[in-house]
Structures are given as structure tokens and as C-alpha cells.
Coordinates of C-alpha atoms in Angstrom, one line a residue:
Chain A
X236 CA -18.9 21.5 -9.3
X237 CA -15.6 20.0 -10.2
X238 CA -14.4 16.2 -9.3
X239 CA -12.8 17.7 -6.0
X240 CA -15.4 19.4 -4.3
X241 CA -17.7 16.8 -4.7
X242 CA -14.9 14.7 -2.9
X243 CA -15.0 16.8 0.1
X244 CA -19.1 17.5 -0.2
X245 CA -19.0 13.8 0.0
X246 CA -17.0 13.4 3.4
X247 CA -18.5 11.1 6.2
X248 CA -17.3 9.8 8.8
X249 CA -16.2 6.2 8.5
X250 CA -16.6 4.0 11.5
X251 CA -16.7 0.1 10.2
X252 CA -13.6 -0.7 8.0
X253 CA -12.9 -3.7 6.1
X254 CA -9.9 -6.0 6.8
X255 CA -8.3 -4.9 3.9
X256 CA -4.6 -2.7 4.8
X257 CA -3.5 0.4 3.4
X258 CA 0.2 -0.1 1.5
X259 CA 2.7 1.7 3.5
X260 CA 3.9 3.6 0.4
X261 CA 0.4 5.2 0.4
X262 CA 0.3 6.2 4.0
X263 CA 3.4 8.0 3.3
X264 CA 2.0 9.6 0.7
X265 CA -1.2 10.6 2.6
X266 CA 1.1 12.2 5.1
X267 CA 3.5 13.9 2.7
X268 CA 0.7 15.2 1.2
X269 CA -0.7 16.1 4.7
X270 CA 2.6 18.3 4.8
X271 CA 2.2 20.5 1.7
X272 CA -0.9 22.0 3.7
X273 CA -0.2 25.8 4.5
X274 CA 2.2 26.0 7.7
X275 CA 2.8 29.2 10.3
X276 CA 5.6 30.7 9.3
X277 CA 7.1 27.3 7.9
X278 CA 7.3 26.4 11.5
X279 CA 5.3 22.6 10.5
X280 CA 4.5 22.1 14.0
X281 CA 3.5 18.8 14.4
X282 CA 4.4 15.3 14.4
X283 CA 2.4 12.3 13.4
X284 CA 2.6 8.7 16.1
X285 CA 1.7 5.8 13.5
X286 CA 0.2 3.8 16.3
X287 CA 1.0 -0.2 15.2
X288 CA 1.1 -1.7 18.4
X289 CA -2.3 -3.6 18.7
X290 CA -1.8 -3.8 22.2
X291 CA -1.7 0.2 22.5
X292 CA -4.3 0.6 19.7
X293 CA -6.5 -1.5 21.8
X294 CA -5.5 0.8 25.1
X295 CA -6.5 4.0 22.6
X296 CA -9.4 2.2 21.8
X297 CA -10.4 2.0 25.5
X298 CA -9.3 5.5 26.5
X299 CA -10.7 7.4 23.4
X300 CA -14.3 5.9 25.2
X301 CA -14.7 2.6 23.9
X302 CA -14.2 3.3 19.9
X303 CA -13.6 -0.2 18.4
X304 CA -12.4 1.5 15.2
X305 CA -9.5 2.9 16.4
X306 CA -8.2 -1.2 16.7
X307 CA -9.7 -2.3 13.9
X308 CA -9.3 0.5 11.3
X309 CA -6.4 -0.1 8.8
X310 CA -4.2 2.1 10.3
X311 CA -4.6 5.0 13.5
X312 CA -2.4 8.0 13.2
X313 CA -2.2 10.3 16.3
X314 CA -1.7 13.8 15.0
X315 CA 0.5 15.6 18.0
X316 CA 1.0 19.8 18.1
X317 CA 5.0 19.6 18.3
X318 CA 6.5 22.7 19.3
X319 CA 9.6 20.7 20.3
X320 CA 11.2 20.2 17.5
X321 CA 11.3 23.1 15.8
X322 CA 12.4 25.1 19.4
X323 CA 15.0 23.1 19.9
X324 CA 15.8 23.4 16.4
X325 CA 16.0 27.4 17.0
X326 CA 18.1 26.9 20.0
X327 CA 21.2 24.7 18.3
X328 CA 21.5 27.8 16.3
X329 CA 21.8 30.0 19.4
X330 CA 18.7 31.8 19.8
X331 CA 17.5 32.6 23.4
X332 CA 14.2 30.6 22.8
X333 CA 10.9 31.4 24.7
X334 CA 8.5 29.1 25.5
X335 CA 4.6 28.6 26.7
X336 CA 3.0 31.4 25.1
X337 CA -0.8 31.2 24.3
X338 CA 0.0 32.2 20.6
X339 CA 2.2 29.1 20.2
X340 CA -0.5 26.7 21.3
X341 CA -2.2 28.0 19.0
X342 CA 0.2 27.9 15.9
X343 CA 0.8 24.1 16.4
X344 CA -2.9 23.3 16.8
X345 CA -3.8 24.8 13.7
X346 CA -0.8 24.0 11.7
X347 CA -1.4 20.0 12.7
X348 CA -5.2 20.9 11.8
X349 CA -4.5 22.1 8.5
X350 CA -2.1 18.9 7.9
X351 CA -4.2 16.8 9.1
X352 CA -7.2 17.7 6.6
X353 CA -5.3 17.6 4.2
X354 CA -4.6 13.8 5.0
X355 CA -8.1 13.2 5.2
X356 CA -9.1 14.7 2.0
X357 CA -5.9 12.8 0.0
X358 CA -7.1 9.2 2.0
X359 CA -11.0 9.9 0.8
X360 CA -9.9 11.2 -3.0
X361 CA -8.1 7.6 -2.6
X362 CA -11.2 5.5 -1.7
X363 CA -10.2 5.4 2.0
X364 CA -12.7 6.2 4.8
X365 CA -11.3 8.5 8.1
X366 CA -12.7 9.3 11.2
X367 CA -10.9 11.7 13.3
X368 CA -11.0 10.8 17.2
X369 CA -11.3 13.9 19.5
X370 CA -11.8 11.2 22.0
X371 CA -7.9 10.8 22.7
X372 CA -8.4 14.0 24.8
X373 CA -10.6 12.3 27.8
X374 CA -7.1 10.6 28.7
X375 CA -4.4 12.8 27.4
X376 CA -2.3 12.3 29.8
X377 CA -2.2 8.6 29.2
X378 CA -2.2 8.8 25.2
X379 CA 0.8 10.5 26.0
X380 CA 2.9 8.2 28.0
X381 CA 1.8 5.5 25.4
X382 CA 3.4 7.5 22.9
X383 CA 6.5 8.4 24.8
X384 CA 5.3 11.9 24.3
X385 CA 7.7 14.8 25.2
X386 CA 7.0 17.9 26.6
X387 CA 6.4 20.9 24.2
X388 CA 4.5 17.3 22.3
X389 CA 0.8 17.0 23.0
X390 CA -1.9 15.0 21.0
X391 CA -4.5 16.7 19.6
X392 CA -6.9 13.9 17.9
X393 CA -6.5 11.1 16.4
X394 CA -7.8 9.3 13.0
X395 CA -9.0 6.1 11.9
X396 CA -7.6 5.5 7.9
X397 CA -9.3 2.2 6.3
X398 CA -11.8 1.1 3.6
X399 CA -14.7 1.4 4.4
X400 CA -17.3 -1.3 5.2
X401 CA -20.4 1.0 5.8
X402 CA -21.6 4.2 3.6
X403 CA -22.9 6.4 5.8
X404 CA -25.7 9.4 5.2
X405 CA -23.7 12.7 4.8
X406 CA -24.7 14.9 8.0
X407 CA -26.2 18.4 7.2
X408 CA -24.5 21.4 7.9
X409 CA -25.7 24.7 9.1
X410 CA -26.6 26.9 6.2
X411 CA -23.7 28.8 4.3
X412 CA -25.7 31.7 5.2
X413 CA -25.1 31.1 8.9
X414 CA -21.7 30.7 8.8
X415 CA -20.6 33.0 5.8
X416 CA -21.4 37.4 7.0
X417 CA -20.9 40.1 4.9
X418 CA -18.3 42.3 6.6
X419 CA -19.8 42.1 10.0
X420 CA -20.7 39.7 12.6
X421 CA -24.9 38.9 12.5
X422 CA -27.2 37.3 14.2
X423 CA -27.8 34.0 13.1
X424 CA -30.9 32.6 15.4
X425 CA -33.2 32.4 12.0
X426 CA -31.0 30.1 10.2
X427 CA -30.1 28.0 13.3
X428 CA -34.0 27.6 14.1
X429 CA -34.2 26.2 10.3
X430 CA -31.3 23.9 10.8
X431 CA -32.6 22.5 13.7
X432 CA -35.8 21.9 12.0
X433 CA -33.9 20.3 8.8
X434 CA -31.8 17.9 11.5
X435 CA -35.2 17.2 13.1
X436 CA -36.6 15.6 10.2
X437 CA -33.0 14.2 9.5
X438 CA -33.1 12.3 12.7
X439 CA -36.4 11.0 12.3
X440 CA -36.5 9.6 8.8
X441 CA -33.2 7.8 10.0
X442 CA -35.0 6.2 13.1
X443 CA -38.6 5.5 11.9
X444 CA -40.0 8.5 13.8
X445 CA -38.2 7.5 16.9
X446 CA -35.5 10.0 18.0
X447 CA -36.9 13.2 18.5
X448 CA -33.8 15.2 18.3
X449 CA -32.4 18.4 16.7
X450 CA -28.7 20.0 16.2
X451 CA -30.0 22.4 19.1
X452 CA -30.7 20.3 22.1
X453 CA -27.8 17.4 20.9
X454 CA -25.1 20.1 21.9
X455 CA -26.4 19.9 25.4
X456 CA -23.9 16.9 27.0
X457 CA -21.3 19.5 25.1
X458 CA -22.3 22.5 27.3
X459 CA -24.2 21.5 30.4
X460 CA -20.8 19.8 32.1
X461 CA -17.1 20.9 31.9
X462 CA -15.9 18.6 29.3
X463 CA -12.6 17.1 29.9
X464 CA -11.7 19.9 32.0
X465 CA -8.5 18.6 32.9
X466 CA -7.2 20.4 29.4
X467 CA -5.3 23.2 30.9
X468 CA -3.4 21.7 33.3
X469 CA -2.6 19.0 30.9
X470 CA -1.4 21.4 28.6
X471 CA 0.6 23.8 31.2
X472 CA 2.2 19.8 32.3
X473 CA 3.1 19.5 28.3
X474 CA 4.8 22.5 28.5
X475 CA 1.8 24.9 26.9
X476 CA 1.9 27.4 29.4
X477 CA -1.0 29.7 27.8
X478 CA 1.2 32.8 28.5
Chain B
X136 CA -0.6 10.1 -7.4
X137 CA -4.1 10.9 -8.1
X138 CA -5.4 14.3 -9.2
X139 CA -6.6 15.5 -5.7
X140 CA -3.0 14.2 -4.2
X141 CA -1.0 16.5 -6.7
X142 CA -3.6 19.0 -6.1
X143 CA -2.7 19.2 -2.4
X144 CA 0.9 18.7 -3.2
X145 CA 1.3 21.4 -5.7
X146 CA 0.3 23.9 -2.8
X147 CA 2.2 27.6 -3.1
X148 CA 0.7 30.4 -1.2
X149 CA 0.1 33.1 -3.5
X150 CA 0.6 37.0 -2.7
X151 CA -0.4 38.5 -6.2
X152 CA -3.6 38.2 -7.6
X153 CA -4.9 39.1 -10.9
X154 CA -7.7 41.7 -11.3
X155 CA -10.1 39.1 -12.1
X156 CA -13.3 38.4 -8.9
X157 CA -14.6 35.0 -7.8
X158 CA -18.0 35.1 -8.8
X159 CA -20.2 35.1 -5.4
X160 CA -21.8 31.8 -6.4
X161 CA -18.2 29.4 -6.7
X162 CA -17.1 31.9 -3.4
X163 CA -20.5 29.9 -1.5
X164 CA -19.8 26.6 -3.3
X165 CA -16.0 26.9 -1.5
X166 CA -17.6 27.9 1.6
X167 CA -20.1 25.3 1.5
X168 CA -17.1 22.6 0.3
X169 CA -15.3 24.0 4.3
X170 CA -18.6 23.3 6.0
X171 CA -18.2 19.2 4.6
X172 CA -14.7 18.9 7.1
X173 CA -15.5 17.2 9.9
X174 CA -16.6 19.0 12.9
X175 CA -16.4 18.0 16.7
X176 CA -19.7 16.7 17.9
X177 CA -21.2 18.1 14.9
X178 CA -20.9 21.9 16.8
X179 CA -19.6 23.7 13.5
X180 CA -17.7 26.3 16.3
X181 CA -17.0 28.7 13.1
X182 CA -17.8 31.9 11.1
X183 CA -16.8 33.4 8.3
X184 CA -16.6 37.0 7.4
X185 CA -16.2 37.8 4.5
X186 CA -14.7 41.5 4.0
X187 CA -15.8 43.4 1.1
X188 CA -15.6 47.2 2.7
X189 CA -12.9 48.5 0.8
X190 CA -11.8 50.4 3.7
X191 CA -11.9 47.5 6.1
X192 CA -9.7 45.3 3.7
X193 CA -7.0 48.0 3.9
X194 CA -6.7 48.6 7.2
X195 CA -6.8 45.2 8.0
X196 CA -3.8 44.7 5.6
X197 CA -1.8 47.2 7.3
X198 CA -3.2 45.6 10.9
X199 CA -1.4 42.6 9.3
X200 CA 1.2 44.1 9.1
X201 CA 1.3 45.7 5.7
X202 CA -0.3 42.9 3.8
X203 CA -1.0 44.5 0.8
X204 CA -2.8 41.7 -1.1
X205 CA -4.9 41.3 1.9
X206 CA -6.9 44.7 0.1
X207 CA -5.9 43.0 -3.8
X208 CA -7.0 39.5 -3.3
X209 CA -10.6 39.2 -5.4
X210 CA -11.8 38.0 -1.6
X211 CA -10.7 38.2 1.9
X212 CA -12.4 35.8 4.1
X213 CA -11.7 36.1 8.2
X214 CA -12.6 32.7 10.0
X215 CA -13.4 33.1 13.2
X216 CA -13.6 30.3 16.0
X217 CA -17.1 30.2 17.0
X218 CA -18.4 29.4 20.6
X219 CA -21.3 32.3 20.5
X220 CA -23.8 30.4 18.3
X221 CA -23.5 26.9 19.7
X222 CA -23.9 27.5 23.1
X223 CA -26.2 30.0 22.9
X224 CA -28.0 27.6 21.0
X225 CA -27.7 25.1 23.8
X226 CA -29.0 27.9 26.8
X227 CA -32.5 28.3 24.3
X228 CA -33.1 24.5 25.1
X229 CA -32.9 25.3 28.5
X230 CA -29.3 23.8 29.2
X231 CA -27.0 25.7 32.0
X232 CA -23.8 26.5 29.9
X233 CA -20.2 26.4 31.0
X234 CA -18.2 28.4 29.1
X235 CA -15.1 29.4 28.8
X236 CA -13.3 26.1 29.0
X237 CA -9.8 24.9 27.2
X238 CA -11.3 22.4 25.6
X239 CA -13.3 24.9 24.3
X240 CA -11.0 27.1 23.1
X241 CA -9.4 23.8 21.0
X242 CA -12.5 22.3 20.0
X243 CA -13.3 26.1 18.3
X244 CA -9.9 26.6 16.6
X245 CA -9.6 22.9 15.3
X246 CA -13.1 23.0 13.9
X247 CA -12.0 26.4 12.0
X248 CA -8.7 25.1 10.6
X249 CA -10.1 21.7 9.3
X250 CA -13.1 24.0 7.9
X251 CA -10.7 26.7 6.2
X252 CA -8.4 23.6 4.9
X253 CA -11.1 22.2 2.8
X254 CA -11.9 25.9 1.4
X255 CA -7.9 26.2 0.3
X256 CA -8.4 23.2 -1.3
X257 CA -12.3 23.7 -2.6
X258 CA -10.1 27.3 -4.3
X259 CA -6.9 25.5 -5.5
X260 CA -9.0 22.9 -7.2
X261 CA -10.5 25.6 -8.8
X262 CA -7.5 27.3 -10.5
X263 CA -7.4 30.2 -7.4
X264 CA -4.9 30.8 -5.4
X265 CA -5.0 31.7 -1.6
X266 CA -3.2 32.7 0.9
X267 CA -3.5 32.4 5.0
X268 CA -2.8 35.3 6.8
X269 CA -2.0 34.5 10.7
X270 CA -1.0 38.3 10.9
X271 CA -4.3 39.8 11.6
X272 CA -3.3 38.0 15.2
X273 CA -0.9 41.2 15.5
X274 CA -4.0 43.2 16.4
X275 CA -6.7 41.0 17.0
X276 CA -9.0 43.1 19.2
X277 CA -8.8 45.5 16.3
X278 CA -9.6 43.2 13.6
X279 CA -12.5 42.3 15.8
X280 CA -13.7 45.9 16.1
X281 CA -13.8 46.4 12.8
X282 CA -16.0 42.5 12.2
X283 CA -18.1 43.5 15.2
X284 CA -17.1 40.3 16.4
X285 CA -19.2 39.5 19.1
X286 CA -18.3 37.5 22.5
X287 CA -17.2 34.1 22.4
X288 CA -16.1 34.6 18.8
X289 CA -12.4 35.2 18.3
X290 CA -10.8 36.0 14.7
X291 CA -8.0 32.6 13.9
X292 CA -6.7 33.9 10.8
X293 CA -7.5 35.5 7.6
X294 CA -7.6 34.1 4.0
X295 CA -6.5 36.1 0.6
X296 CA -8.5 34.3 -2.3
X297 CA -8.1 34.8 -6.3
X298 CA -7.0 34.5 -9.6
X299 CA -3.2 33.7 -9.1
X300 CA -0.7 36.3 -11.3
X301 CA 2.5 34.0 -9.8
X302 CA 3.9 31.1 -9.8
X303 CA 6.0 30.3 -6.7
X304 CA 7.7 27.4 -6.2
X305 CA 6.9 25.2 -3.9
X306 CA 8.5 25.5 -0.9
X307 CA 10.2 21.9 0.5
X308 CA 8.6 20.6 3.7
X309 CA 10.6 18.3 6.1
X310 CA 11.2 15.1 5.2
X311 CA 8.3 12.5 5.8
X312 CA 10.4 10.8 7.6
X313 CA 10.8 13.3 10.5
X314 CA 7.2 13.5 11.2
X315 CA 5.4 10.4 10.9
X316 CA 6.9 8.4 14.1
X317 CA 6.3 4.1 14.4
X318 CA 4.4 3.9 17.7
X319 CA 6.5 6.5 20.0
X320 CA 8.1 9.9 19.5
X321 CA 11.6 10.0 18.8
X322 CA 14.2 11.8 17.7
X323 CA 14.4 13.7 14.1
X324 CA 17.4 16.1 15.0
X325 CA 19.3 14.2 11.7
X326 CA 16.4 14.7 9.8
X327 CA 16.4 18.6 10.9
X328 CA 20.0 18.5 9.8
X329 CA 19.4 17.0 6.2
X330 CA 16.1 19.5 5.6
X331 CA 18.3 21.8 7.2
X332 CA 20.6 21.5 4.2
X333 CA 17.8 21.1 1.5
X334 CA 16.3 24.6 3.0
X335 CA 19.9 26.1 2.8
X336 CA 20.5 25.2 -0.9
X337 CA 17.0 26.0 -1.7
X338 CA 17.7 29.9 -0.6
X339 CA 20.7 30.5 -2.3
X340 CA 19.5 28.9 -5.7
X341 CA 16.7 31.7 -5.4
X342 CA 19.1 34.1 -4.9
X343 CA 21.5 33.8 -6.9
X344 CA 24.1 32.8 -4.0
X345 CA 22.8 35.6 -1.8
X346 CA 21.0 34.6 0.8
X347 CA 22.6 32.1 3.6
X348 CA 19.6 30.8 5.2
X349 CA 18.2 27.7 6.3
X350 CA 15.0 26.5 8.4
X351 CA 16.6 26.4 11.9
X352 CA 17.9 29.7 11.6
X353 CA 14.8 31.0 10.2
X354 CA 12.6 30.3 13.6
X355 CA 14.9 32.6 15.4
X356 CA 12.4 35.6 14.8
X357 CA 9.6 33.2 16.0
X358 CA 10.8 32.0 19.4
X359 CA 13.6 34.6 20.6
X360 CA 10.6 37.2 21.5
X361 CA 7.7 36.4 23.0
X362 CA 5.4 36.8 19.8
X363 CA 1.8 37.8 20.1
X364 CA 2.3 38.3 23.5
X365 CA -1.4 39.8 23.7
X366 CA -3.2 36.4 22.8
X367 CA -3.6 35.4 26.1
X368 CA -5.3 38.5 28.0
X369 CA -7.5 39.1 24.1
X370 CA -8.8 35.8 24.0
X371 CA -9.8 35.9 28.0
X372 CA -10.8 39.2 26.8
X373 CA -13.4 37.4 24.3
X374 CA -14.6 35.0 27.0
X375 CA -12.0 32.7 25.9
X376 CA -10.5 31.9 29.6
X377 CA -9.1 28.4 28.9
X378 CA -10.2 27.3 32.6

């Protein structure tokens, strides 16, 4: 196992930072890094918000569902899908540019996906701690008018960037064997019943015998309630149509 | 720069691979090195197939849309945005499951990307070169057919892994300064302009004069049809319905 994928074996999230900042020469170079990441077509649809403001970090804070790290961390980046740009791009040269379809949505959530891991994995081979913060999508709408968001712009999660005051246990995953099929889709209820028994025991060691949990039953609150079901129209106001 | 930051940086995708295979055991460890991203709510909404059927790899190249190293690559991996095993996971505990939600469909594809990220990296890091392929989205419901792929389970995109027999260069990305915004959106057409430029000089050095292209004028293809027009009806199709 070489010195890099030991790095990203060793990812956790980071959710107490010390006071200590991050240069601004290395941001960038977390985020240019971010940008060498594999892009659609070359298309780099996204756009980064480096969210300084305390008085908006705090708000983010708030409307991420009360996540003090997102004010205290070193920095909070809010990584946006930005179809914008490079539309508007393609119509200054002329082209009769369509809009909304389900495909693009797509394309500039995984392209500011891919960037964005990549910014994770150059801040953690740095000493820096992340935690990304799917929370900014309870209040989207709001993130967005924070941000002075335009349409064909929408945020897709944030991240905390500091150094890290806490060292966290590294969570389980499922086994490779789950994830990884040969050639075709299988079942994978065996391995899933193992894993659930691995973050049984998990849970337990960490609270002296007291939660009695497993992966299994945690993903009801996930399931059981349509979470943040104001997505689509949100996205269909940004100007993702889904077509 | 540390190693893992010119690691990232030095990223090409690579389209010809040497005869040479990934031993199965380094293919798991990269596997294993995706599963470490971070994950919303710990769900792990992903799969990966890996294609060895000979025949499969080369239809699926042409499916791509004549993809040849999609059959050459030493590995072709398809990752798949998984909803099937975590909420079916969720119904055993007794929980009534919603499906079919927007959030849903982004929690799925962002857990995928940030997963497949870390195994381009896991492969880079070790002297491999890959390459995404977004094309098998020209025929999705085929390239499911083929994977068996089961409801709830949609096919993102693929990746060629091996033993790189090129060296591209690496192609520019925009400037830094065009993505990463100080606390609101706001404009970047200058900056368009000036990698505008960059890209134009960039594709006639390579050609020896010949080709008068540059990044605005390369989107027209992307956004002057409506591209992938399917998406929408296939991934309501896989119980996808982005209510």
C-alpha cells in the first residue's frame, strides 16, 4: 500500500478544528488541484463560493442544521453545479444553446463531485481535516440568495477545510465484496447482514455497550420520510428542468 | 506542492493501455481506497461492476460510442448509483420506504463520483492510468441489460483502468481564479476570455497550426442538441422519478 492510499484509507470526517488558518496560497492550491480532477467533456461545471463572511457562515451554520463547524472551521467552500458559465460561454459564440435537460444536471453534479474530492484528498495529504456538508440542501433556496446564486448555479454541498482538533475512529465500510460484482449485478443481503453485525459491535465498543445500533436500522430517518423533498422544484427554480 | 498535490495535478486521461493486467488484489485495494470517500449519511449509494466478459467489454465500447479502449483497458469498472441495497436494507428493519425522491437521485450520483474519484486517484498513485467514460450514458438501458442492473440501480459512468502506453499532456483547466468566488457568484466572462485564448493557443501548438479551436467553441456540440435526451424517461425508468 503506497503513501497515497493510505492517505485516502485514512479519511475521517473532521468536525472540531483548531484556530489555526489555512494560507490563502494553499487554498488556491487545493482548488487548483480540485480542477485537474477528470471533467465531462472539458465542460468544468462548477464554481466554488469561498464563504468569508462570518455573518453568512454563521447563517450556513444555522441552515445546514445547526453545524458549528461550518463557522468555526478555517475556511467553508460551497461547491455549486454551474451550468451557467459555460452555456453562456457556448452562446457568445453563437450556438442555439438548450437548456434543463436531466443529463446536464447530471454532468455538473458529478463534475463538481469529482473536483471536489479531489480537494479533499490534496487538504488531508496536507494535514488538513474536511467535512463535507450535504446539510446546505435543507435550505437551498436560502444558501442561494446568500451567495447571490444565479440560475443554471445551484449548491450542491459544502466543506469545512481546517486542522484538526479531534482524531476521529475511521468508519467501516461495506465489504469490497458488496460493492465490487463480477460482470453482473448480485445480491448482496449476506455481506450487508455481516456489515451490520461489524457496525453493531462498532457502535458499542464506542459507547460502553450503550447504543444498540447497526448500518441497517441507522438509514431509517433516510428512508422512512421524504427528505428535503423540496429538491425538484428547487432545482426546476435554478433552472434544472430534469428534461 | 506535496507528492499527492502533483499527483492530482499531473492528471491526463489515458486512451491506450499497455498489454500489461492489474493484478486482482491492487484492483480491490483501489476499490477499497473509493469506498474511504466520504459518503452521505454513511449510505454507500454505489456499486461497482466490474466487466471482464470479453464480449460485454466490446459491446459496451461500441454502446459508448466506439470506445475502443473501453474492450483494451487491463479493467473496465461501471459504477453505478446505488439506491437498491440501502433502502431495501432499511424495509428488512421494518421502516416504510419512500423512494424515488430527487434528493435521492443526488445523494446516489454524488456518493458515486466522490467514491470513483478516490479510485482514479488510488490508480494514478499507482503508475495506472484511467480513463472515465460518460458515453456508456448514450445507451444506458442497454448497458444495464447487459450488468443485469437491477431497480433502483442506474449505471453513472464507466472507468478504463491500466498500464498507460501515452503520455498526453495535460490539458489546461480555467483559471483558478474563475471558479473559486469571495462570498457571492460573480462574473468570470474575462476569465473565459483569457482561458479562451490559452485553450486556442494550446490547439494549434498540437497541431501544428491546424486546428482553430478554443473552449467556448468547443461546447457548441454539448448544448446546441439536446444531448442524452433519454436520461430523463431511463432513469424514471429505473425508479429514479426525482419527485
Amino acid at each position: 500500500m503506497n503513501a497515497t492510499i493510505e492517505l485516502l484509507k485514512s479519511h475521517r470526517s473532521i468536525r472540531k478544528f483548531t484556530e489555526q488558518k489555512i494560507p490563502h496560497e494553499l487554498l488556491l492550491e487545493l482548488v487548483r488541484a480540485g480542477q485537474s480532477a477528470a471533467t465531462s467533456s472539458h465542460v468544468q461545471a462548477y464554481s466554488v463560493i469561498h464563504v468569508k463572511n462570518p455573518t453568512n457562515r454563521q447563517k450556513i451554520a444555522e441552515l445546514a442544521g445547526g453545524q458549528a463547524y461550518v463557522a468555526d472551521a478555517s475556511d467553508f467552500l460551497v461547491f455549486c453545479a454551474d451550468m451557467k458559465r459555460p452555456t453562456e460561454a457556448s452562446e457568445r459564440t453563437g450556438a442555439n444553446v438548450v437548456r434543463g435537460m436531466t443529463e446536464q444536471l447530471l454532468v455538473a453534479s458529478v463534475d463538481t463531485a469529482l473536483m471536489a474530492q479531489n480537494v479533499a484528498v490534496a487538504a488531508e495529504s496536507e494535514g488538513l481535516g474536511i467535512c463535507y456538508i450535504g446539510g446546505i440542501r435543507n435550505n437551498p433556496q436560502a444558501v442561494s440568495d446568500l451567495l447571490h446564486l444565479p440560475e443554471h448555479v445551484y449548491p450542491v454541498f459544502g466543506m469545512c477545510i481546517g486542522y484538526p482538533a479531534q482524531t476521529p475512529d475511521i468508519k467501516p465500510r461495506l465489504p469490497v465484496e458488496a460493492i465490487l460484482k463480477e460482470d453482473v449485478y448480485d445480491d448482496d443481503q449476506q455481506q450487508v447482514a455481516a456489515f451490520d453485525d461489524t457496525m453493531h459491535r462498532y457502535y458499542r465498543e464506542r459507547s460502553g455497550g450503550n447504543k444498540d445500533a447497526d448500518w441497517s436500522h441507522n438509514l431509517t430517518p433516510l428512508f422512512d420520510t421524504k427528505l428535503r423533498p423540496h429538491m425538484r422544484d428547487f432545482l426546476i427554480e435554478r433552472g434544472f428542468e430534469m428534461k
